[in-house]
Coordinates of C-alpha atoms and ligand atoms in Angstrom, one line a residue:
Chain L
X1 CA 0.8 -34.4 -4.7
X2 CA -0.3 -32.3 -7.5
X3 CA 2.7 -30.8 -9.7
X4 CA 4.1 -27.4 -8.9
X5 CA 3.7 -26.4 -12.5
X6 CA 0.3 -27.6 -13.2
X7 CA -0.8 -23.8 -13.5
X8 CA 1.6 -23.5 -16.5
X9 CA 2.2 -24.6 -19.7
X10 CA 4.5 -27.2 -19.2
X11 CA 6.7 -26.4 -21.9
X12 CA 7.9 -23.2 -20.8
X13 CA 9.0 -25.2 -17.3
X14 CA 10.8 -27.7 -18.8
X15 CA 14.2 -25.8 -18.6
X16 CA 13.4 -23.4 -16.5
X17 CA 15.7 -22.9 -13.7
X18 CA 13.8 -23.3 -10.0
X19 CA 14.9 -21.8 -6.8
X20 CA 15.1 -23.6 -3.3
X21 CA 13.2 -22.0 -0.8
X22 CA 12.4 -22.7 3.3
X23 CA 9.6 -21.3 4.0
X24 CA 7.4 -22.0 7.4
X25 CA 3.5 -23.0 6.8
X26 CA 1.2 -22.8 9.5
X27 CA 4.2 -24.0 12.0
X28 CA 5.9 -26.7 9.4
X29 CA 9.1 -26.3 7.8
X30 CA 8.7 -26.8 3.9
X31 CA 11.4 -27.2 1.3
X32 CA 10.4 -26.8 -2.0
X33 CA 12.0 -25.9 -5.6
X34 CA 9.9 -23.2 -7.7
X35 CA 10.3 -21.5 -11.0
X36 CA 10.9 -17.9 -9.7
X37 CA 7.1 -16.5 -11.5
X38 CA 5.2 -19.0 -8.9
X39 CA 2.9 -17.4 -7.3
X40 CA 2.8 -17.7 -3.4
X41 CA -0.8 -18.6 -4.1
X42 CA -0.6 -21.3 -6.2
X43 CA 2.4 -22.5 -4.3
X44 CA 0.4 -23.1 -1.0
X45 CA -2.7 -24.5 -3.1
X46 CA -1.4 -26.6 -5.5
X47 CA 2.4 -27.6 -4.0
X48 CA 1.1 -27.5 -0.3
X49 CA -2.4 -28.7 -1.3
X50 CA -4.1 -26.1 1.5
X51 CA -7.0 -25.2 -0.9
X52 CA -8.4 -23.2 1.9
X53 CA -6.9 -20.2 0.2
X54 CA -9.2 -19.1 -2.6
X55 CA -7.8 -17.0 -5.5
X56 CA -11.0 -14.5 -6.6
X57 CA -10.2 -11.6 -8.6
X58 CA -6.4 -12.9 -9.5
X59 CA -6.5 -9.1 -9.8
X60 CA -5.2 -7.4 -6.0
X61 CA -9.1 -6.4 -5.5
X62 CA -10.9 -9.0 -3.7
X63 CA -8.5 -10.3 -0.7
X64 CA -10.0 -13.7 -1.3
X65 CA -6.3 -14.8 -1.4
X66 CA -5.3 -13.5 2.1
X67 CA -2.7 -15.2 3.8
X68 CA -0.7 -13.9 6.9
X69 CA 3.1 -13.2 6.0
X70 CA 4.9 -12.7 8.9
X71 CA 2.0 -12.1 10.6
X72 CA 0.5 -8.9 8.2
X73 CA -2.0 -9.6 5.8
X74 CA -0.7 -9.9 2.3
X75 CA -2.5 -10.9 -0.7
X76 CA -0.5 -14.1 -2.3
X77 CA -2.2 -13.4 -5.4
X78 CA 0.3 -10.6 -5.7
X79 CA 3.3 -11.8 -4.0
X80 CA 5.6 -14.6 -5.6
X81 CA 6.5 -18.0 -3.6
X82 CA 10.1 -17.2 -4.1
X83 CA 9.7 -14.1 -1.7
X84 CA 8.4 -16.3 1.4
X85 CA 11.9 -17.3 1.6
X86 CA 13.4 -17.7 5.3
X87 CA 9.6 -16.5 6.2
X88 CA 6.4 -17.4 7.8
X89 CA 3.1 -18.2 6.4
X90 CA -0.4 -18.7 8.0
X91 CA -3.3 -19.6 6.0
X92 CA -6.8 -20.5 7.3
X93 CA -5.7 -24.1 7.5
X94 CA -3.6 -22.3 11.0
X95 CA -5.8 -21.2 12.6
X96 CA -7.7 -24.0 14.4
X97 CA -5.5 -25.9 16.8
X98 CA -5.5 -29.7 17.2
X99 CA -8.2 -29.2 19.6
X100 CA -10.5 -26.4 18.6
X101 CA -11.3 -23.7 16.4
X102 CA -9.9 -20.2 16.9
X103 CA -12.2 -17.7 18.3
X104 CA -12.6 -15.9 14.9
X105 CA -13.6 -19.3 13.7
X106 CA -16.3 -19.6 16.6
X107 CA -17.5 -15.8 16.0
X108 CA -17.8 -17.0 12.7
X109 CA -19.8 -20.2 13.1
X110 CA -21.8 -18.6 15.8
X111 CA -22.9 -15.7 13.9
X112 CA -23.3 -17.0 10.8
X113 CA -20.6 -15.0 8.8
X114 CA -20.5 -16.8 6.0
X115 CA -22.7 -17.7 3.3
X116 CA -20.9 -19.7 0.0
X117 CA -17.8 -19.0 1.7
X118 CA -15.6 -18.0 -0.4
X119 CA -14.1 -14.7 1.1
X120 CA -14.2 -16.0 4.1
X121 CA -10.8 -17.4 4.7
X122 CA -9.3 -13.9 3.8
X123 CA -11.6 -12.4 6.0
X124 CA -10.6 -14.7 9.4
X125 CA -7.1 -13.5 8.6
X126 CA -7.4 -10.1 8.1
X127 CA -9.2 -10.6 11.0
X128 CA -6.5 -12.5 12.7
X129 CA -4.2 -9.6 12.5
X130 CA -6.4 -6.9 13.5
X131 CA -7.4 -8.4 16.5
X132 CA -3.7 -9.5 17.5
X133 CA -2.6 -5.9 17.2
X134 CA -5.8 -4.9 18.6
X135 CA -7.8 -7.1 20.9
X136 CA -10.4 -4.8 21.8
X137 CA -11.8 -3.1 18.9
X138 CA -14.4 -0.7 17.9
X139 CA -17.1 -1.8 15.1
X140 CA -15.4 1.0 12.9
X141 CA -12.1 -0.5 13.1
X142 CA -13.1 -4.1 12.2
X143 CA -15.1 -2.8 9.4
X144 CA -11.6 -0.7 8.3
X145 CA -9.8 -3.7 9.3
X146 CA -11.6 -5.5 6.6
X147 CA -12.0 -2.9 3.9
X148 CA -9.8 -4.8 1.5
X149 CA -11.9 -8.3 1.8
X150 CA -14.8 -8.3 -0.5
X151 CA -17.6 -10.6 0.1
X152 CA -20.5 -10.8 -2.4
X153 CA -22.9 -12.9 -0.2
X154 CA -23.5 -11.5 3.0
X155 CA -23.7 -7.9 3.0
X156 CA -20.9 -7.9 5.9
X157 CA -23.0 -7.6 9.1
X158 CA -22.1 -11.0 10.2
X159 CA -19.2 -10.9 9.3
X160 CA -18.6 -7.6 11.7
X161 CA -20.4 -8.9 14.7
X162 CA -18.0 -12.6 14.5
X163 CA -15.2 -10.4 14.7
X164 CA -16.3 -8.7 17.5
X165 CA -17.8 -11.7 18.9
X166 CA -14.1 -13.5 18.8
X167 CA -13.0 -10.4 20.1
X168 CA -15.3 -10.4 23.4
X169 CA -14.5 -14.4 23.9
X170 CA -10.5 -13.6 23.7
X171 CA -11.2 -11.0 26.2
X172 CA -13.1 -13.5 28.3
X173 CA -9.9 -15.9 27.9
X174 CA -7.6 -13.3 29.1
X175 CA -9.3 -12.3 31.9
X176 CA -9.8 -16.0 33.3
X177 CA -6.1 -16.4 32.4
X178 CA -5.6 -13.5 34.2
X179 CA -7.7 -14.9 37.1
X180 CA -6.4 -18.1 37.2
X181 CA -2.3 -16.6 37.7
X182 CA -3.4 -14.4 40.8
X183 CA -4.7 -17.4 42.6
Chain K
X1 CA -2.9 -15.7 -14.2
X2 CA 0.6 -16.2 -14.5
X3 CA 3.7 -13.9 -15.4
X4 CA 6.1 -14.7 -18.7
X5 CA 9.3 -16.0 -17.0
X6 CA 12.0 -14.0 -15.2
X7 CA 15.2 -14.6 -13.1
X8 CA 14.6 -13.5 -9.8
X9 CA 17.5 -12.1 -7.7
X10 CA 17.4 -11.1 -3.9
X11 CA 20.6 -8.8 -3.3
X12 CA 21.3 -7.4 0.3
X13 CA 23.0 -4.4 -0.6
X14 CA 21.8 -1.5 -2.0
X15 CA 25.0 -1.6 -4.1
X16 CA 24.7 -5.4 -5.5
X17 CA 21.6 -4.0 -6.5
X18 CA 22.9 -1.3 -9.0
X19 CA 25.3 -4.1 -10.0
X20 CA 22.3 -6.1 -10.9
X21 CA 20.8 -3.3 -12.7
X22 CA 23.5 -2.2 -14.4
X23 CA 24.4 -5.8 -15.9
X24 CA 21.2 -6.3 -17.3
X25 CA 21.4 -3.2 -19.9
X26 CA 17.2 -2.5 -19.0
X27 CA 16.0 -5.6 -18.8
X28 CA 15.8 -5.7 -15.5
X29 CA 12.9 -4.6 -13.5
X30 CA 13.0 -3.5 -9.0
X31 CA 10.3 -5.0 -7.1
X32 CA 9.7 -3.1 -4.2
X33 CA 6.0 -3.7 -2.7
X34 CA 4.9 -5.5 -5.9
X35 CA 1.4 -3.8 -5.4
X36 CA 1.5 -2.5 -8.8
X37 CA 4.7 -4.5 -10.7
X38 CA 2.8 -7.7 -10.1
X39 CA -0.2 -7.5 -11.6
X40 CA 1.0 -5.8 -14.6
X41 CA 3.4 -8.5 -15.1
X42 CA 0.5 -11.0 -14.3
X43 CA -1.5 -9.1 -17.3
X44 CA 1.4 -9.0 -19.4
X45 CA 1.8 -5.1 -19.3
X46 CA 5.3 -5.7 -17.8
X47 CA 7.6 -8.4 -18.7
X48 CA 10.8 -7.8 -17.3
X49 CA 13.6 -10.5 -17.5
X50 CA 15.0 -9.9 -14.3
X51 CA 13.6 -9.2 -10.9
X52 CA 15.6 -8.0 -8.8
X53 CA 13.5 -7.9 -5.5
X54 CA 15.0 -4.8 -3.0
X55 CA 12.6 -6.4 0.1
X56 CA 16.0 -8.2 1.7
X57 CA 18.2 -4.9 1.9
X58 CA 18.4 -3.9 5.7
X59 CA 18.3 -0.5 6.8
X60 CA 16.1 1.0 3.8
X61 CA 12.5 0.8 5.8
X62 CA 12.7 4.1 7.5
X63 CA 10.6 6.9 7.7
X64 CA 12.7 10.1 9.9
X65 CA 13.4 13.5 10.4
X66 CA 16.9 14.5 10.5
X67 CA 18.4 16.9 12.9
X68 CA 17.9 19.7 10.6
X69 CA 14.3 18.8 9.8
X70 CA 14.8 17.3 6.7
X71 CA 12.2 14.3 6.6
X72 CA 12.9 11.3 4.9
X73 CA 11.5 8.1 3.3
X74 CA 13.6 4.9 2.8
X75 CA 12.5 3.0 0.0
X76 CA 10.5 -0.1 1.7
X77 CA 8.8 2.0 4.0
X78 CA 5.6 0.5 3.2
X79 CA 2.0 2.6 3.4
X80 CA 1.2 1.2 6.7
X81 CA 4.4 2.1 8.5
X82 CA 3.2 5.5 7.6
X83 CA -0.8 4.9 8.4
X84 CA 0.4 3.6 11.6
X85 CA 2.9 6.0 13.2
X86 CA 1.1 8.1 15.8
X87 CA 3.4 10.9 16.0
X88 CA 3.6 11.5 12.1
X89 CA 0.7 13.7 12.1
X90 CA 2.6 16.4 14.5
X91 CA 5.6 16.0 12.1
X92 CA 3.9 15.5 8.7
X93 CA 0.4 16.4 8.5
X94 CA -0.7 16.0 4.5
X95 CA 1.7 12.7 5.0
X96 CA 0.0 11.5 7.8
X97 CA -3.9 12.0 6.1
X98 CA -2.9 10.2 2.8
X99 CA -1.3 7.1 3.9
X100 CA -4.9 5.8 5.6
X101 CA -6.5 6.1 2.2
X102 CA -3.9 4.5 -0.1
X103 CA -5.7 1.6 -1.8
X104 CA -7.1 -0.7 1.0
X105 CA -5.6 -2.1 4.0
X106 CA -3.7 -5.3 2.6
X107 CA -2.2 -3.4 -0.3
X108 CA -1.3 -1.0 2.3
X109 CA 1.3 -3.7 4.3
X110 CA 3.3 -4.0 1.3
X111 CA 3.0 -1.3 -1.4
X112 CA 5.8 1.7 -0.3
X113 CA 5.7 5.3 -0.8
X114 CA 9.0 5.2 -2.9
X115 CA 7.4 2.2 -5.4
X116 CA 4.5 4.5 -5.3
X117 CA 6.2 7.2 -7.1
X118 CA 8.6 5.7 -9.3
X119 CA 5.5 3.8 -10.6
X120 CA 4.1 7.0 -11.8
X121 CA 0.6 6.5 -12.2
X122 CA -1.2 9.3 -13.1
X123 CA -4.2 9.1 -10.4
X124 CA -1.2 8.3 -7.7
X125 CA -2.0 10.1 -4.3
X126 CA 1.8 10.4 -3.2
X127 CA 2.8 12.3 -6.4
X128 CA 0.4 15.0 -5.3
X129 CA 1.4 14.3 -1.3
X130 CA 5.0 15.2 -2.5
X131 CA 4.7 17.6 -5.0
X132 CA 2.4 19.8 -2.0
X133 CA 5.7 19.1 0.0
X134 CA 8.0 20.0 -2.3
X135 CA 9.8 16.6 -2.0
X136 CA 12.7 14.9 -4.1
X137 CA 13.4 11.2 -4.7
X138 CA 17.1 10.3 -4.2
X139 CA 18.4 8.0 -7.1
X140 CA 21.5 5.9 -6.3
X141 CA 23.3 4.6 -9.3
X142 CA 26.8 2.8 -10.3
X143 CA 28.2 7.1 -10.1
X144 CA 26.7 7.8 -6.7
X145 CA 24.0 9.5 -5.5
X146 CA 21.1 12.5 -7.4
X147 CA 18.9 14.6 -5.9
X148 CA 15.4 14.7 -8.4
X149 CA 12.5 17.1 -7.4
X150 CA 9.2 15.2 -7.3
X151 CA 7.8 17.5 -9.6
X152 CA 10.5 17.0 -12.4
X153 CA 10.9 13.1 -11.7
X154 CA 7.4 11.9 -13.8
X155 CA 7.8 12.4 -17.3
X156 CA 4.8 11.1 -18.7
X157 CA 2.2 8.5 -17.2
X158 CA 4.0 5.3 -15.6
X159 CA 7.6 7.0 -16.5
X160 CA 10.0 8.3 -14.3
X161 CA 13.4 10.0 -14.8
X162 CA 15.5 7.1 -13.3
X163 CA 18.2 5.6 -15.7
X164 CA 17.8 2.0 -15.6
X165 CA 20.7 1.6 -13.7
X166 CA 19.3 3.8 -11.1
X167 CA 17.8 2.5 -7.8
X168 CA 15.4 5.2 -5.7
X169 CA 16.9 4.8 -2.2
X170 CA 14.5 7.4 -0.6
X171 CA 12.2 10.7 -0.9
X172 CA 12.8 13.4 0.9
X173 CA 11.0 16.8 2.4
X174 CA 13.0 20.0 3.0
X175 CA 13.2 21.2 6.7
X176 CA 10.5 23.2 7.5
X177 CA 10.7 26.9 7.8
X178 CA 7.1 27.8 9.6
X179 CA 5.0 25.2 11.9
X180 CA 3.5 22.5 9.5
X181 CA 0.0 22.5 8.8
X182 CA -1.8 20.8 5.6
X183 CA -3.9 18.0 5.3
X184 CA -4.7 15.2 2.1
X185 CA -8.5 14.9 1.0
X186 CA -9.4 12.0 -1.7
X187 CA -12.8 11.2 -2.8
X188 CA -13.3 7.6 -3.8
X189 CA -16.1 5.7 -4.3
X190 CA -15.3 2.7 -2.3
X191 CA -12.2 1.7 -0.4
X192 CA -9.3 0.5 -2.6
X193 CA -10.7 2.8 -5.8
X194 CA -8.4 5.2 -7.1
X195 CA -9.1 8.8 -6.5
X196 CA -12.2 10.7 -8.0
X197 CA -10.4 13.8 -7.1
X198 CA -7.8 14.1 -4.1
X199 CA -6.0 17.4 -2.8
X200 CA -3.0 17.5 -0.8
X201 CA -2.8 20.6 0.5
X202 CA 1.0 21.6 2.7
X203 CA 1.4 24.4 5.0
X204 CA 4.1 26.4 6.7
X205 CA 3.2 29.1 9.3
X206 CA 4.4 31.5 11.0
X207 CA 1.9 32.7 13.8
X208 CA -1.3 33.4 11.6
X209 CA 0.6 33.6 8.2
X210 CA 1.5 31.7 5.6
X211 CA 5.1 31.6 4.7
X212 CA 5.4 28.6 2.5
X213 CA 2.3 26.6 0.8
X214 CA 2.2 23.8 -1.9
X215 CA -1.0 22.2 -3.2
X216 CA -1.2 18.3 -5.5
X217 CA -4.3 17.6 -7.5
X218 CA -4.5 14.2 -7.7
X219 CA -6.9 12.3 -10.8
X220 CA -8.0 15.8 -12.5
X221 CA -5.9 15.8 -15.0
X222 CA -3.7 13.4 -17.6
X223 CA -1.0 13.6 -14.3
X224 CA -0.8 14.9 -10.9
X225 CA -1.4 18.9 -11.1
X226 CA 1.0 21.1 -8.9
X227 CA -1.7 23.9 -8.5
X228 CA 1.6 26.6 -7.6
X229 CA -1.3 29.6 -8.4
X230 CA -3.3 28.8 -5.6
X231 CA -0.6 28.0 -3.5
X232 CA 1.0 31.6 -4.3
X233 CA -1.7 33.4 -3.4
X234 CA -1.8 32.2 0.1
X235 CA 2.2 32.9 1.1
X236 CA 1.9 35.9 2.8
X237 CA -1.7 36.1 4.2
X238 CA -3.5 34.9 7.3
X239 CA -6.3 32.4 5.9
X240 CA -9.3 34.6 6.0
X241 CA -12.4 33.7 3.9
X242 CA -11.5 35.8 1.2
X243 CA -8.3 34.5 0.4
X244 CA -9.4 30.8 1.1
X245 CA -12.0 31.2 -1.3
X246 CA -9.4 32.4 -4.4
X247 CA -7.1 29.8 -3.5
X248 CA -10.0 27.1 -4.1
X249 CA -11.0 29.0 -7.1
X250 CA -7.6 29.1 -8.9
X251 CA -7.2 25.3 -7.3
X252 CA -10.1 24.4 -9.7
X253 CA -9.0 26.5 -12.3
X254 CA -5.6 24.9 -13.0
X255 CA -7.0 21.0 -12.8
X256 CA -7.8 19.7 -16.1
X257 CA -10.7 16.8 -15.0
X258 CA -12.3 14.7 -17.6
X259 CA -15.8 13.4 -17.1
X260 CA -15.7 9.5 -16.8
X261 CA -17.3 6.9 -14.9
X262 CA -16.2 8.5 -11.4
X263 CA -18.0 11.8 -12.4
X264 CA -18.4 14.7 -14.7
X265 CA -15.9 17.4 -15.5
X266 CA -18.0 19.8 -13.5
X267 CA -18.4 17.8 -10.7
X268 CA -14.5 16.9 -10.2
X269 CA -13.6 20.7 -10.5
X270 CA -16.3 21.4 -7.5
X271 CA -14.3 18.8 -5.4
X272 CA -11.7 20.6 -5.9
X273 CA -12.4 23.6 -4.8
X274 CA -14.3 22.2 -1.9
X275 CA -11.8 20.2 -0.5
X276 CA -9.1 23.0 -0.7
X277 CA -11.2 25.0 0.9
X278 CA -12.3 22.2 3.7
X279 CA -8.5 21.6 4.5
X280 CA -7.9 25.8 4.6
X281 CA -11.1 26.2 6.8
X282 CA -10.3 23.1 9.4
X283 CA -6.4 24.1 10.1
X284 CA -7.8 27.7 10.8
X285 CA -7.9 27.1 14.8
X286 CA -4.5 26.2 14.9
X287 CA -3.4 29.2 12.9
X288 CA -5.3 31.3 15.5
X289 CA -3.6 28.8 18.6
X290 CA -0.4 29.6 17.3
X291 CA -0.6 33.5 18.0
Ligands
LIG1 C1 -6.3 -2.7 -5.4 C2 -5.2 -1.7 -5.4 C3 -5.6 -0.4 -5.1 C4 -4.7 0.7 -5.2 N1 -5.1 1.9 -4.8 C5 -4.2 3.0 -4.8 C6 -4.6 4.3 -4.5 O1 -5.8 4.5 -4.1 N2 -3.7 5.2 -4.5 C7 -2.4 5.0 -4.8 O2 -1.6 5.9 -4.8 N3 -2.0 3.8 -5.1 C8 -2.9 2.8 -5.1 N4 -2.4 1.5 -5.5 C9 -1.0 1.3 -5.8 C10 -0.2 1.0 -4.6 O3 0.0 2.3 -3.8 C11 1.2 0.5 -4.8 O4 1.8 0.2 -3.6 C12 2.2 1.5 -5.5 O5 1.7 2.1 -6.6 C13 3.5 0.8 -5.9 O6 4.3 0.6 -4.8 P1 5.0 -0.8 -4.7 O7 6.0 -0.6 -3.6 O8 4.0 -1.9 -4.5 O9 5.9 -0.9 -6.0 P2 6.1 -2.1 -7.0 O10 4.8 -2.6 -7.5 O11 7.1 -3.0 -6.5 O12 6.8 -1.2 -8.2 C14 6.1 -0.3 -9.0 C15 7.1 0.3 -10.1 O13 8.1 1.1 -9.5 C16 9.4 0.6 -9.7 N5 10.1 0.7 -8.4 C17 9.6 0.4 -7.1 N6 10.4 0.8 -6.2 C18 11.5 1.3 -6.8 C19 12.8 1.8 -6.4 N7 13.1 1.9 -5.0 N8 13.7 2.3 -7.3 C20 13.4 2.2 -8.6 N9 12.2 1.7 -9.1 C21 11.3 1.3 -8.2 C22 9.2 -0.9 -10.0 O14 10.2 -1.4 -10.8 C23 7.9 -0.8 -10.8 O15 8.1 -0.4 -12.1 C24 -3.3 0.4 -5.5 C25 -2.9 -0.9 -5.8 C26 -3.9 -1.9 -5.7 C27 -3.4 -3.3 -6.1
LIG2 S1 -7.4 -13.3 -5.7 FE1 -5.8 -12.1 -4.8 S2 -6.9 -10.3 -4.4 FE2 -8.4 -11.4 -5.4
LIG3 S1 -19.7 -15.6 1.9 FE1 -19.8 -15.6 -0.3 S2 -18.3 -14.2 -0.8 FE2 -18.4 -13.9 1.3

């Protein structure tokens, strides 16, 4: 595993004093010990080694560094790891199940919403929380939903019609569900 | 990019908070939403010694009317709480148009109204939300608690009136003496851009007239403008043409724009007076409902 500090001069973390925190990853308990400035988005790149979370801007423009945090889109650009204590996390590496892909991640494939990919795991979570808060939305609110992602490939139609493609298939799901318990 | 090192302390209280404050004779620094305290400390703008991080106090993420009407704000209610609430915009109209177009939806889940304030920045929309509302920030310190008007509390841009000691527990609106009306207008030129120009405009009626009015400039001038002229000239009358027209007019009078990359001089004053006059002209109806 890479080291924790590897973002910073090491010789301002030599006597630096860390913290403990618990913090729950995509379902896992982790323990880990952090100078207090870590950012929550190097701490899930480099100390977790989930790359899937891109850090764009390092500014609080792009969303490139999305995560979920307690299920609400934060940027972990701007958020320190220290504050994900006693809290839960999902990055793009939670979304898929053993199994198979989430439906965003479908919608996605399907409709081609990517192109170098680099937004695109802060857009499936932004996404993520729209459409659990909302299942069945209109085109307007995915595209408000994803106002604060910034992609500079696609020019965003794709990227609306996977979101509402993942939103018709959950549909489908919960109407089968559905069917399926009345039998 | 990385911040110069801090201690980081997580109090539960609102009072181990002071105490934290108060120890650390300035150095210390309260991170509320970090929407604006962590970048700056990531550019090096800020580099407090201590953090001391108010997101683990229960009981301060409210957002209420009290019995007699006064509304208030608790200090980690965040812009979305705000954005999201159905029934604000029966209750707070100019509240309940701003929050939407704060910065973009992800800064929105953990930036707060309160943090928005005490951060001061010039082209701030809640400055102009609560200065239209004539609203107050309550500061708690190691001596109790202190009442500070909104349009007192910024003393210059990024400063605030808070001793260092000082934690802002809430904002708050005085009780309403007509039926609410108002509404918040920004012009940006894409989502998550500060304003061009932004006007909050705050009503309170009495059948067709005006018996109360405030109206915020926000990013026409080196701070948030209280434009109190062309609120004046509207207590008193029903909102006919005439006198919507001379509130827009004494509206663009007061702001002080500066041409820049969002637009010319000219061009912010005409938003001014446009969007005064668009918020006037739409809450006519309900004016005329209201008889
Ligand atoms: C990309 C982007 C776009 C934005 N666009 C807009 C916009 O269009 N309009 C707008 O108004 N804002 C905008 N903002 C700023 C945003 O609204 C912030 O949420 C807000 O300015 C600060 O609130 P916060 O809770 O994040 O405060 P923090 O960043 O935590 O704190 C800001 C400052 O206030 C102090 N502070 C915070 N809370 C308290 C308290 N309770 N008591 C004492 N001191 C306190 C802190 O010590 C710090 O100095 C934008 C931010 C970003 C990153
Ligand atoms: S990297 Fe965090 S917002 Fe761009
Ligand atoms: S696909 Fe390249 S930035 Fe969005």
């Amino acid at each position: 595993m890479t080291s924790l500090f590897e973002v910073m001069p090491a010789e301002t973390a030599v006597d630096t004093p860390v913290r403990k925190l618990t913090v729950n990853v995509n379902g896992k308990q982790e323990t880990l010990k952090v100078e207090p400035r870590l950012l929550l988005a190097h701490m899930i790149r480099q100390a977790l080694g989930l790359t899937g979370t891109h850090v764009g801007c390092d500014t609080t423009n792009c969303g490139a560094c999305t995560v979920l945090f307690d299920g609400a889109p934060v940027k972990s650009c701007t958020m320190f790891a220290v504050q994900a204590d006693g809290h839960d996390i999902t990055t793009v590496e939670g979304l898929a199940s053993a199994s198979e892909l989430d439906p965003i991640q479908e919608g996605f494939k399907d409709e081609h919403g990517l192109q170098c990919g680099f937004c695109t795991p802060g857009m499936m979570l932004s996404a993520k929380a729209l459409l659990t808060e909302n299942p069945n939305p209109t085109e307007d609110e995915v595209r408000w939903a994803l106002s604060g992602n910034l992609c500079r490939c696609t020019g965003y139609q794709n990227i609306v019609k996977a979101v509402l493609l993942a939103a018709e298939s959950l549909q489908h799901q919960e109407a089968s569900k559905d069917e399926g318990e009345t039998l | 990019m990385y911040p110069s090192r801090f201690s980081y302390e997580a109090p539960t209280t609102v009072k181990e908070a002071i105490a934290l404050l108060s120890k650390a004779n300035g150095e210390a620094k309260v991170l509320a939403g970090g929407q604006s305290l962590v970048p700056m400390m990531k550019l090096r703008f800020a580099a407090p010694q201590i953090l001391v991080d108010i997101n683990n106090i229960p009981g301060l993420a409210f957002h209420s009317a009290d019995p007699d009407g006064t509304y208030r704000i608790g200090a980690l209610c965040r812009h979305v709480d705000l954005e999201k609430d159905v029934e604000l915009a029966a209750q707070q109209p100019t509240m309940a148009a701003a929050a939407p177009v704060i910065a973009d939806p992800i800064v929105r889940t953990r930036g707060t109204v309160v943090g928005s304030l005490c951060h001061a920045d010039p082209q701030g929309d809640w400055a102009s939300v609560m200065s239209a509302l004539g609203g107050s920030i309550v500061a708690e310190g190691p001596n109790g608690r202190r009442t500070i008007p909104c349009s007192d509390f910024v003393n210059g841009p990024f400063q605030n009136l808070l001793e260092p000691e000082e934690l802002a527990v809430e904002a708050t609106v005085p009780p309403p003496v007509g039926t609410r009306a108002g509404g918040y207008l920004k012009l940006e030129r894409r989502i998550g851009d500060f304003a061009t120009a932004g006007v909050a405009v705050s009503l309170e009626l009495s059948g067709e007239q005006v018996v109360r009015a405030g109206i915020g400039l926000t990013g026409v001038g080196p701070s948030t403008i209280c434009a109190d002229a062309a609120a004046e000239t509207l207590v008193g009358q029903a909102l006919d043409q005439s006198t919507i027209e001379r509130a827009a007019q004494l509206a663009s009078d007061v702001s002080q724009p500066r041409s820049d990359h969002r637009g010319s001089e000219a061009y912010k004053r005409h938003i001014v007076a446009t969007f005064v006059t668009r918020i006037l002209s739409n809450l006519q109806p309900a004016t005329e409902q209201a008889t």
